Short mmCIF file of C-alpha atoms in Angstrom, two decimals:
data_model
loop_
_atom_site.label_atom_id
_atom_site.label_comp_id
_atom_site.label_asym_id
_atom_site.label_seq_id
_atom_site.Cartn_x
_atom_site.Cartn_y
_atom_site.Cartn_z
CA UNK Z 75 3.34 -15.58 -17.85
CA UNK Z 76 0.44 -15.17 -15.58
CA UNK Z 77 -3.22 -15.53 -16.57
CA UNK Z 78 -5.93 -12.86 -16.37
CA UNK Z 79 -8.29 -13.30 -13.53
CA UNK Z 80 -11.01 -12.43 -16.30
CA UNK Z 81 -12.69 -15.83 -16.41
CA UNK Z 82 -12.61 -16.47 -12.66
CA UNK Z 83 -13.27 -12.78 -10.70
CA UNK Z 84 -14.18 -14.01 -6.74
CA UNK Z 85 -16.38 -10.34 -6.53
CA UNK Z 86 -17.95 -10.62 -10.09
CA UNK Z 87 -21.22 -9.36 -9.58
CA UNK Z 88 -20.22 -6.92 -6.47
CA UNK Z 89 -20.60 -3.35 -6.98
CA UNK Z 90 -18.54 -0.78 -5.25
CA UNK Z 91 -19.50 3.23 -5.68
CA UNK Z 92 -16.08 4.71 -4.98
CA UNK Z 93 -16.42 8.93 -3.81
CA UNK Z 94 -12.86 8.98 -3.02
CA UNK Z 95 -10.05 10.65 -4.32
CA UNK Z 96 -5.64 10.80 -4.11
CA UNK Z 97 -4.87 7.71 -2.25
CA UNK Z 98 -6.24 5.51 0.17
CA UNK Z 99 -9.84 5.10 -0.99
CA UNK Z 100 -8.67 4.73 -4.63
CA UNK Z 101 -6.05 1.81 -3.52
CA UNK Z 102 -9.26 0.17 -1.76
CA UNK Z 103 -10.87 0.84 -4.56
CA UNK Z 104 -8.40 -0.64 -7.27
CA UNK Z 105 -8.13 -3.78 -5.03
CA UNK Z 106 -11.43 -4.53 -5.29
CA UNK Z 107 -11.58 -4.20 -9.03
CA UNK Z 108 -8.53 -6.39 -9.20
CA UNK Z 109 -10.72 -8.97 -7.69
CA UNK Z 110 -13.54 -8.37 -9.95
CA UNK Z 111 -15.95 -6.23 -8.72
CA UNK Z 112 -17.67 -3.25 -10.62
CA UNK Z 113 -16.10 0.18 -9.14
CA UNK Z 114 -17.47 3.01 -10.80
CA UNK Z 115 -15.64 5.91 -9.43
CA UNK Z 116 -17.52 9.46 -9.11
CA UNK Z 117 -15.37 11.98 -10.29
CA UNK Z 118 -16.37 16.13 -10.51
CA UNK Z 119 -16.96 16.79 -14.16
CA UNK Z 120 -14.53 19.60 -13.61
CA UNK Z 121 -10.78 17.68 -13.42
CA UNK Z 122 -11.72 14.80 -11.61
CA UNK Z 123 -9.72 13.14 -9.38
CA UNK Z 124 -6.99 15.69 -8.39
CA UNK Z 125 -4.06 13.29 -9.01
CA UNK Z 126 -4.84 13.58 -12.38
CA UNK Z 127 -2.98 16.45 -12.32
CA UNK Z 128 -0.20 15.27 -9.60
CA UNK Z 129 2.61 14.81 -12.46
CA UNK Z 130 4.78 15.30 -13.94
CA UNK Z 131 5.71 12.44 -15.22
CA UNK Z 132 1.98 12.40 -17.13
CA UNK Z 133 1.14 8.77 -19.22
CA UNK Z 134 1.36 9.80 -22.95
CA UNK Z 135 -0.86 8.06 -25.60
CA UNK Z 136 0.12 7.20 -29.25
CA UNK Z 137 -0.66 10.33 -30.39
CA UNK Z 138 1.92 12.18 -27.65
CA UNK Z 139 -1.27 13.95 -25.49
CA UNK Z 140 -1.30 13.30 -21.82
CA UNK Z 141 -3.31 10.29 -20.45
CA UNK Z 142 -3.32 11.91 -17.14
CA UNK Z 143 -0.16 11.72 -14.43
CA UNK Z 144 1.11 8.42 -13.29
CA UNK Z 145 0.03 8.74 -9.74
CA UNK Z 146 -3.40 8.58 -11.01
CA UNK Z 147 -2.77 5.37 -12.87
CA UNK Z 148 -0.64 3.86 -9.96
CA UNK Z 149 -4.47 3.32 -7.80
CA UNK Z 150 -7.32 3.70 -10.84
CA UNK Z 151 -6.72 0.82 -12.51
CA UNK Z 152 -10.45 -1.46 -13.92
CA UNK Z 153 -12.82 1.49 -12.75
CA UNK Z 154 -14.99 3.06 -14.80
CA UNK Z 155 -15.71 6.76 -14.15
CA UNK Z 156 -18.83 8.75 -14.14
CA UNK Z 157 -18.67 12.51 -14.17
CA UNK Z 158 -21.60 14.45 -12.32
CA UNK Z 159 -21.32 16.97 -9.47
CA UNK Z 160 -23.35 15.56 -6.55
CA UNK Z 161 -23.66 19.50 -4.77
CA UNK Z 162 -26.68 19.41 -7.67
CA UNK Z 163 -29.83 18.02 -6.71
CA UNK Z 164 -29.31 15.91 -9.96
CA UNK Z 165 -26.23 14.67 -9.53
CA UNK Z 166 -27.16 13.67 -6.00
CA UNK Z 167 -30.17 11.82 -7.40
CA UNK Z 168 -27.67 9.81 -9.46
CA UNK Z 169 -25.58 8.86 -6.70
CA UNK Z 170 -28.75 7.66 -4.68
CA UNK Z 171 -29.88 5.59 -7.97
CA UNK Z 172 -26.37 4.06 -8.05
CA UNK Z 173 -26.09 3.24 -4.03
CA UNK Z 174 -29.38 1.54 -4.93
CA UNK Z 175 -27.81 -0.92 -6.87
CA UNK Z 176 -24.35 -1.29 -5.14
CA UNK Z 177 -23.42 -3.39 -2.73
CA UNK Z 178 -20.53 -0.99 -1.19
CA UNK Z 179 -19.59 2.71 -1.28
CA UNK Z 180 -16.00 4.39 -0.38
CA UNK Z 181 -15.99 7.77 0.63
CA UNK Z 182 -13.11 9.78 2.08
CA UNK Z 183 -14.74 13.52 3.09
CA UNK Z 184 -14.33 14.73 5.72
CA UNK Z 185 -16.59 13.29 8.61
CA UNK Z 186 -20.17 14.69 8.20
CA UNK Z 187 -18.59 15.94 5.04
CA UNK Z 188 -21.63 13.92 2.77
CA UNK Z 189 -24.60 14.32 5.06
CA UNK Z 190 -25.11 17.49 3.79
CA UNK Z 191 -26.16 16.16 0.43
CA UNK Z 192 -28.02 13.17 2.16
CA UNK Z 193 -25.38 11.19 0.62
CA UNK Z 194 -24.00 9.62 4.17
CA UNK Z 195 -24.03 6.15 5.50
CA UNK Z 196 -27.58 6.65 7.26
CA UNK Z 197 -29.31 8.06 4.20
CA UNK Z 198 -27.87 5.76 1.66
CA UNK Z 199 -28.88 2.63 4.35
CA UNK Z 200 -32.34 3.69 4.29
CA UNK Z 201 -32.60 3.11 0.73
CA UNK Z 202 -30.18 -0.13 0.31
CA UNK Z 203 -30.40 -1.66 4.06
CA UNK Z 204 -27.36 -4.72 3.10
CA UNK Z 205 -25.13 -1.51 1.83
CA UNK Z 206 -21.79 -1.20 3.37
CA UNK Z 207 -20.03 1.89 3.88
CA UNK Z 208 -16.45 2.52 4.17
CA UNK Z 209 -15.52 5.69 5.63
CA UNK Z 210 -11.96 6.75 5.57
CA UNK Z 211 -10.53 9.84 7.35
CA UNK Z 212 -7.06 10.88 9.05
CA UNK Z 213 -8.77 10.87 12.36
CA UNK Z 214 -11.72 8.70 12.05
CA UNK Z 215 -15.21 9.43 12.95
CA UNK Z 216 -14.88 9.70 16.64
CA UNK Z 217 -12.32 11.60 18.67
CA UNK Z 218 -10.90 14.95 19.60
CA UNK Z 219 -8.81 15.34 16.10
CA UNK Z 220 -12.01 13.96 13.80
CA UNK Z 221 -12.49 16.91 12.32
CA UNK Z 222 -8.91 17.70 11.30
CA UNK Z 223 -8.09 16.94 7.72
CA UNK Z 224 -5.05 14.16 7.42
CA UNK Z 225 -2.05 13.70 5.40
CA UNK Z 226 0.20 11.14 5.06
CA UNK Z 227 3.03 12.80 5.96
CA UNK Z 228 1.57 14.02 9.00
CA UNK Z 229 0.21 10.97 10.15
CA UNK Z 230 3.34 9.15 9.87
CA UNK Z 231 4.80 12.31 12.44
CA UNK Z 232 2.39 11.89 14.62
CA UNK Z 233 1.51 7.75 14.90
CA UNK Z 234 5.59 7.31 15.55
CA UNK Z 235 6.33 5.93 12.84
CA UNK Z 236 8.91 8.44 11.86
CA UNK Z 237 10.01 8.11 15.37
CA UNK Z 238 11.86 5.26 14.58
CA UNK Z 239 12.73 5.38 10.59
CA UNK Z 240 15.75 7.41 9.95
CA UNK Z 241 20.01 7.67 10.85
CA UNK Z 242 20.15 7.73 14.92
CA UNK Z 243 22.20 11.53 14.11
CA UNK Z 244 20.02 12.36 11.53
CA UNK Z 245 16.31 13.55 10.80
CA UNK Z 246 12.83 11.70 11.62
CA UNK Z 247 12.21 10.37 8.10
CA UNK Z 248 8.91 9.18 6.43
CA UNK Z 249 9.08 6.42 4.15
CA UNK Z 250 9.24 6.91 0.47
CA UNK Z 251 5.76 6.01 -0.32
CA UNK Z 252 2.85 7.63 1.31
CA UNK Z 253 2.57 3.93 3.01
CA UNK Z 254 -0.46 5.32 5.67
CA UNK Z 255 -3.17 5.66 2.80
CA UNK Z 256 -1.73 2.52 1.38
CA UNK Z 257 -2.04 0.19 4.75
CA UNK Z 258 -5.30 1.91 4.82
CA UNK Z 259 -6.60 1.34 1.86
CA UNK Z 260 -5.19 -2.60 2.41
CA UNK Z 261 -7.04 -2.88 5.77
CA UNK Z 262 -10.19 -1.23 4.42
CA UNK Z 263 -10.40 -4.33 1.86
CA UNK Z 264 -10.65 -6.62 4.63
CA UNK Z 265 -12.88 -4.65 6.25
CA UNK Z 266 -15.10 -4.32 3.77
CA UNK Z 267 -14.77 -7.84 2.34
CA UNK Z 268 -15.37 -9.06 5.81
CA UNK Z 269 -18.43 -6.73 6.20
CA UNK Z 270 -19.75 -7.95 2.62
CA UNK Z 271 -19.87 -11.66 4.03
CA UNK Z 272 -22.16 -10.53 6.93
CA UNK Z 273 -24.42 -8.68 5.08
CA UNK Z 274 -24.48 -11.31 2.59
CA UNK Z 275 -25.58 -13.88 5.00
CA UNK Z 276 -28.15 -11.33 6.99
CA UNK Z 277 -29.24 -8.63 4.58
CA UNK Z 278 -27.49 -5.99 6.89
CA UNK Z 279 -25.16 -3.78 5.70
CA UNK Z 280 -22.87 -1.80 8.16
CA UNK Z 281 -20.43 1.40 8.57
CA UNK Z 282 -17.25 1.07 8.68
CA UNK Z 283 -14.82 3.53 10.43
CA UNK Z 284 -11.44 3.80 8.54
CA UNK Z 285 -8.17 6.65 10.46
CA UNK Z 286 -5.52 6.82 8.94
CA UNK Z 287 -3.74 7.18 12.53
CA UNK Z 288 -5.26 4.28 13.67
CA UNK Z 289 -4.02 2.16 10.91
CA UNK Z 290 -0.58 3.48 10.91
CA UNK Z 291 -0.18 3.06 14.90
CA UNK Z 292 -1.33 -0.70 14.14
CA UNK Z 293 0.91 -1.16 12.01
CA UNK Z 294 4.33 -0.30 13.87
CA UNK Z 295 4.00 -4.15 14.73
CA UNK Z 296 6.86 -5.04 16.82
CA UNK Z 297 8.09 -1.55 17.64
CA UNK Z 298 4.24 -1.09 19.56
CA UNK Z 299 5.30 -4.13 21.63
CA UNK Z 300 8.85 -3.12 22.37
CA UNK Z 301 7.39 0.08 24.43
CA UNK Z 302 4.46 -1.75 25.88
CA UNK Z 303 6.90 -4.39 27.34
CA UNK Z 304 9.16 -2.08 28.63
CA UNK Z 305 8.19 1.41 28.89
CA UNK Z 306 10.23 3.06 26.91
CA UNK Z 307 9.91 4.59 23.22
CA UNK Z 308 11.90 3.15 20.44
CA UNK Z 309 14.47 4.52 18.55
CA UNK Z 310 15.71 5.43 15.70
CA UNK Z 311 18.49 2.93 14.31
CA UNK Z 312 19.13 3.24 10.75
CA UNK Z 313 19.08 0.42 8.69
CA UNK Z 314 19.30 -1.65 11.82
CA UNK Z 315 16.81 -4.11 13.36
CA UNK Z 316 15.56 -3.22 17.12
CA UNK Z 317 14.96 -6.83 18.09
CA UNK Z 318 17.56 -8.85 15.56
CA UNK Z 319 21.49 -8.72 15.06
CA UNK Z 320 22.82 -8.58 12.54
CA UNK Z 321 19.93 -7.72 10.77
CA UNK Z 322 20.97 -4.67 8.26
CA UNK Z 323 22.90 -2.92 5.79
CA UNK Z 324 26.29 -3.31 5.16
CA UNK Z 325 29.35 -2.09 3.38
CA UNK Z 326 30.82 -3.96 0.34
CA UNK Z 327 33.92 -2.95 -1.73
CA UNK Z 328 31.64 -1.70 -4.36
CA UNK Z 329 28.23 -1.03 -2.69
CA UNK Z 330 25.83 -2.06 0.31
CA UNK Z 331 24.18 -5.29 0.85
CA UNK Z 332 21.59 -6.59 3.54
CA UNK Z 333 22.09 -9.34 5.28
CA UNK Z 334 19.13 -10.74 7.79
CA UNK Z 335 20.78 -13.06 10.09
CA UNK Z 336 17.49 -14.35 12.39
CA UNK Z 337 18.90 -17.22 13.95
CA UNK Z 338 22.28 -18.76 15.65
CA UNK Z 339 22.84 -21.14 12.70
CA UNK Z 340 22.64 -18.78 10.07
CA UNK Z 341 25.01 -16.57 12.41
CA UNK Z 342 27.59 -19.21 12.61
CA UNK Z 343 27.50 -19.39 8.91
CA UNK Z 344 28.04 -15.92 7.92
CA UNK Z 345 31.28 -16.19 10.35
CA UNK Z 346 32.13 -19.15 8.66
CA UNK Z 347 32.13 -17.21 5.34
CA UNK Z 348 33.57 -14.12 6.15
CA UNK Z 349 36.85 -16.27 8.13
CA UNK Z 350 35.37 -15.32 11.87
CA UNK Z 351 34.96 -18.48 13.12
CA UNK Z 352 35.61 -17.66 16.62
CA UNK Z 353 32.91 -14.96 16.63
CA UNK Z 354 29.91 -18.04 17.45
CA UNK Z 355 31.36 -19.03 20.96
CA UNK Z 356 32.22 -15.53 22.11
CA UNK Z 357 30.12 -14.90 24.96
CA UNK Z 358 29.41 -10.84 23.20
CA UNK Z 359 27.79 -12.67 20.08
CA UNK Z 360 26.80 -15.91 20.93
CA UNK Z 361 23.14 -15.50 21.48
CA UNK Z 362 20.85 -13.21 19.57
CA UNK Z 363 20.25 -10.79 22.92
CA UNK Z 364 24.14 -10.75 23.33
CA UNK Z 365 24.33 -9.53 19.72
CA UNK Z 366 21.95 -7.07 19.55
CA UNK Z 367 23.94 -5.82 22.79
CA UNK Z 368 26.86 -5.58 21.29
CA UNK Z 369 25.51 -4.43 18.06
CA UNK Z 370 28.34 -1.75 17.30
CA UNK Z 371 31.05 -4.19 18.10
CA UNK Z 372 29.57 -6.72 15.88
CA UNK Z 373 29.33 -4.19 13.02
CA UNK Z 374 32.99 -2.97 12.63
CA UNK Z 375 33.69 -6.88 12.85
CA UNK Z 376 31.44 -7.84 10.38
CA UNK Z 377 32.22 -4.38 7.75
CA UNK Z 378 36.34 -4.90 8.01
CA UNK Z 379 35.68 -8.53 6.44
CA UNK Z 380 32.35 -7.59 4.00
CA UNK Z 381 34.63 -4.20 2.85
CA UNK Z 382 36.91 -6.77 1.15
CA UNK Z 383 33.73 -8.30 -0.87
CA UNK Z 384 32.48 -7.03 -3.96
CA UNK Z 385 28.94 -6.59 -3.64
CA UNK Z 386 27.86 -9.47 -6.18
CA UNK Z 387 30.06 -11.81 -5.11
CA UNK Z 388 28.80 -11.51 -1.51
CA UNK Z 389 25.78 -11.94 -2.47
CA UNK Z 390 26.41 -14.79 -4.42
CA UNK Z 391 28.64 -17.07 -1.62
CA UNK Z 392 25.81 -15.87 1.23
CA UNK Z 393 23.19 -17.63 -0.85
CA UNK Z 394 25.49 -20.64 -1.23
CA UNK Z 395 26.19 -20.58 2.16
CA UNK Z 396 22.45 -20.35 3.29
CA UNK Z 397 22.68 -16.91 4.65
CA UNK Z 398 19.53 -14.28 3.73
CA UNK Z 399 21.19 -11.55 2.01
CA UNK Z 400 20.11 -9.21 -0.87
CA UNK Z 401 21.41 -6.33 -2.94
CA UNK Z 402 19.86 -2.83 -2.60
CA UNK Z 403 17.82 -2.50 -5.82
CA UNK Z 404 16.70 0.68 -8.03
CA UNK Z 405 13.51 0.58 -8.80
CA UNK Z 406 14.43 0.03 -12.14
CA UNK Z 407 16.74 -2.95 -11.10
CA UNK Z 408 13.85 -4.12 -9.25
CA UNK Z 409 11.44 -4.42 -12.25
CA UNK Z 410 14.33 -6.15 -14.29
CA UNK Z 411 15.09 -8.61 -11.76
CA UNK Z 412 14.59 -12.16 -12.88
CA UNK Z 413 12.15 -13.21 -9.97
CA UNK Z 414 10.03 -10.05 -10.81
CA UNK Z 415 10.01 -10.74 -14.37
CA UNK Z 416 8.83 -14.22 -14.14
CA UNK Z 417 6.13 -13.12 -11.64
CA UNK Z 418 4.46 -10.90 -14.37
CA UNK Z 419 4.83 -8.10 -11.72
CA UNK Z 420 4.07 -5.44 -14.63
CA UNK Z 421 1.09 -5.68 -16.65
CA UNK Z 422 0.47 -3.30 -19.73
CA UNK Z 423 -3.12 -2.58 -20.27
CA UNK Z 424 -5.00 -1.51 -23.28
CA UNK Z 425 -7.32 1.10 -23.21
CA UNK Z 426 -10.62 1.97 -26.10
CA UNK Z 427 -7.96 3.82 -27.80
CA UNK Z 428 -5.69 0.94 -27.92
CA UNK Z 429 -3.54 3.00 -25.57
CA UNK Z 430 -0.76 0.53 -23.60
CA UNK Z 431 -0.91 1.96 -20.05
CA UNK Z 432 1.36 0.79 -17.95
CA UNK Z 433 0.79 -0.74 -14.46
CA UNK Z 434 1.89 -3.10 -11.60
CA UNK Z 435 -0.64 -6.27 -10.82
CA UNK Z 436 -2.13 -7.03 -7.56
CA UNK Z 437 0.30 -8.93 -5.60
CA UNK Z 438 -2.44 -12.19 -5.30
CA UNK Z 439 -2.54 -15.09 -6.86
CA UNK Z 440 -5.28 -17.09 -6.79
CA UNK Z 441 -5.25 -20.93 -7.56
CA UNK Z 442 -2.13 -19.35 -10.44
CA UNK Z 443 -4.15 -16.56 -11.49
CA UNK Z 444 -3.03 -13.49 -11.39
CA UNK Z 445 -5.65 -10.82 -9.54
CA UNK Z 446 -5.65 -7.94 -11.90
CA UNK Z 447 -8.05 -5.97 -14.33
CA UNK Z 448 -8.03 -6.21 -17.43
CA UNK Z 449 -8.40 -2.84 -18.54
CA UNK Z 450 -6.49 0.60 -16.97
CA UNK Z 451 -7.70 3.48 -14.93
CA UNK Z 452 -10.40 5.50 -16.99
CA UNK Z 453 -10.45 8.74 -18.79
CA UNK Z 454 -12.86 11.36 -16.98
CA UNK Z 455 -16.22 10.03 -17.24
CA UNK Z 456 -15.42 7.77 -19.85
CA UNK Z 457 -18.66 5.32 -18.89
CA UNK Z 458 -20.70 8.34 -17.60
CA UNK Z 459 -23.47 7.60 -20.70
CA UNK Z 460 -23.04 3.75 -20.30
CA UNK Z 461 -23.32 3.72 -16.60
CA UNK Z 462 -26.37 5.91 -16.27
CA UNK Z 463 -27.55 3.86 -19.59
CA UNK Z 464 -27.51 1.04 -17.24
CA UNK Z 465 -29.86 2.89 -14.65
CA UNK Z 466 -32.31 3.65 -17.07
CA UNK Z 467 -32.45 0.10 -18.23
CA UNK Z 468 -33.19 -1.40 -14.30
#
């Protein structure tokens, strides 16, 4: 069992104003609450956040009424919410009494989209100078798209990602989570952890510029440096590796497998295992480049020994044998697997009502602690009184 991170928060005393909604934002948001800072989410006193709404499935309390959808609660979690509607002059003034206090604010409007309330980066600055802003579009701030809107779904289209995810024969695919706004909200933690350090060292806050395109272009990793080394656009390969062989999916008597063969070693021992023990010193497969070459070849070699495996067992003798293989998991295998279990992977977290709402922890551990709040995402300006209690009081 993990500990709470309760008793030792690294951003105790850090205070983020989040004015962002659905994804991205929120998951910066709910990282930095993890870690201990005090995120007080502005939500419109009319529904909120609109994945409140993004369900069903909806998270029921004890007495059966909705606790909002689950999407919410997947990115909200150790907030606390405040209500107002900053197109008011008064709810404006409360947003420019809370930036006074804060030490960061994460918007995601469109850009300009807050100037027109004097609630952007330059106004805010003039009355908190160390504040740091993190500003998070589909385009960014600059550009000849900045002033489209962006999805996830589109951004993955259009940064290539999609390009290369899919069946050769088949359709472009996205990925089954909206991983653009979740890269970007990862990368906008650094950023704005990194920015944090500078301005607490010089007094000087700063602007940050978060795209959603740019984040998901970075992010294509090796496939970015497969075309810049040679010129030519990757493609789509399935469940196979561009650069690695074998280095995929692959048939059992009774299911798939993965196998992730990344050097000549563990090569010679899959061979060894599956009775091809000539396969090592033919010249098609006997380095890495040769294999990936021959990729197709390799396959039907590989499938007309693994199709005579049940899945389990394979599994089983690959580990023995020091081969990296895995099964394909359900989601619902994957939270009842014994490594996830013992990591404390799900947390259930009480609310005022002594509501159990539950969530998935931060993936950081921090000298064994696990980096999660203690408490879940909020109701609709559940702290609005207690917050602007707190303003009153200096």
């Amino acid at each position: 069992m993990t500990k709470s991170i309760a008793a030792e928060r690294p951003l105790a005393g850090i205070r983020v104003i989040e004015l962002a909604r659905v994804l991205a934002g929120p998951w910066a948001g709910q990282m930095l609450a993890d870690l201990g800072a005090d995120v007080i989410k502005i939500e419109h006193p009319d529904g909120g956040d609109e994945t409140r709404g993004w369900g069903p499935p909806f998270i029921t309390g004890a007495d059966g009424k909705p606790l909002s959808a689950a999407y919410y609660h997947a990115t909200n979690r150790g907030k606390r919410s405040v209500a107002v509607d900053f197109k008011t002059d008064d709810g404006q003034a409360v947003i420019r009494r809370l930036a006074a206090t804060a030490d960061v604010v994460i918007e995601n409007f469109k850009v300009g989209g807050l100037a027109k309330y004097g609630l952007d980066h330059a106004s805010l600055a003039a009355i908190n100078p160390k504040l740091v802003t993190c500003s998070i579009t589909g385009f960014g701030q600059t550009g000849p798209y900045k002033d489209r809107p962006g999805y996830d779904f589109i951004i993955q289209g259009m940064a290539g990602f999609m390009s290369v995810t899919g069946e050769p024969a088949g359709q472009p695919m996205k990925a089954g989570v909206a991983i653009a706004d979740v890269f970007t909200g990862i990368y906008a933690v650094a950023a704005i952890e990194a920015a944090l350090i500078r301005a607490l060292k010089t007094g000087r806050g700063c602007h940050i510029d978060m795209a959603l395109m740019d984040v998901m272009l970075a992010a294509m990793a090796n496939q970015n440096m497969n075309f810049l080394a040679t010129g030519k656009a990757p493609r789509r390969l399935g469940n196979a590796h561009p650069n690695i062989a074998p280095y995929q999916v692959i048939e059992t008597a009774d299911g798939h497998i993965i196998i992730a063969v990344g050097n000549d070693g563990q090569f010679a021992r899959i061979c060894a295992l599956l009775e091809l023990e000539a396969l090592p010193a033919d010249p098609r497969f006997a380095t890495n480049a040769a294999r990936v070459e021959n990729r197709a070849a390799l396959t039907g070699l590989l499938s007309e020994k693994t199709r005579r495996w049940q899945r389990d067992d394979l599994v089983a003798a690959c580990e023995t044998a020091n081969v990296p293989t895995g099964p394909i998991n359900s989601i619902a295998d994957a939270f009842a697997d014994p490594q996830i279990v013992a990591r404390a992977m799900r947390v259930d977290l009480s609310d005022a009502a002594g509501n159990a709402i539950p969530s998935v922890r931060m993936p950081v551990m921090l000298d064994g602690i696990a980096a999660c709040a203690d408490r879940p995402s909020p109701g609709l300006g559940e702290h609005t009184e207690e917050v602007l209690a707190e303003l009153e009081a200096g």
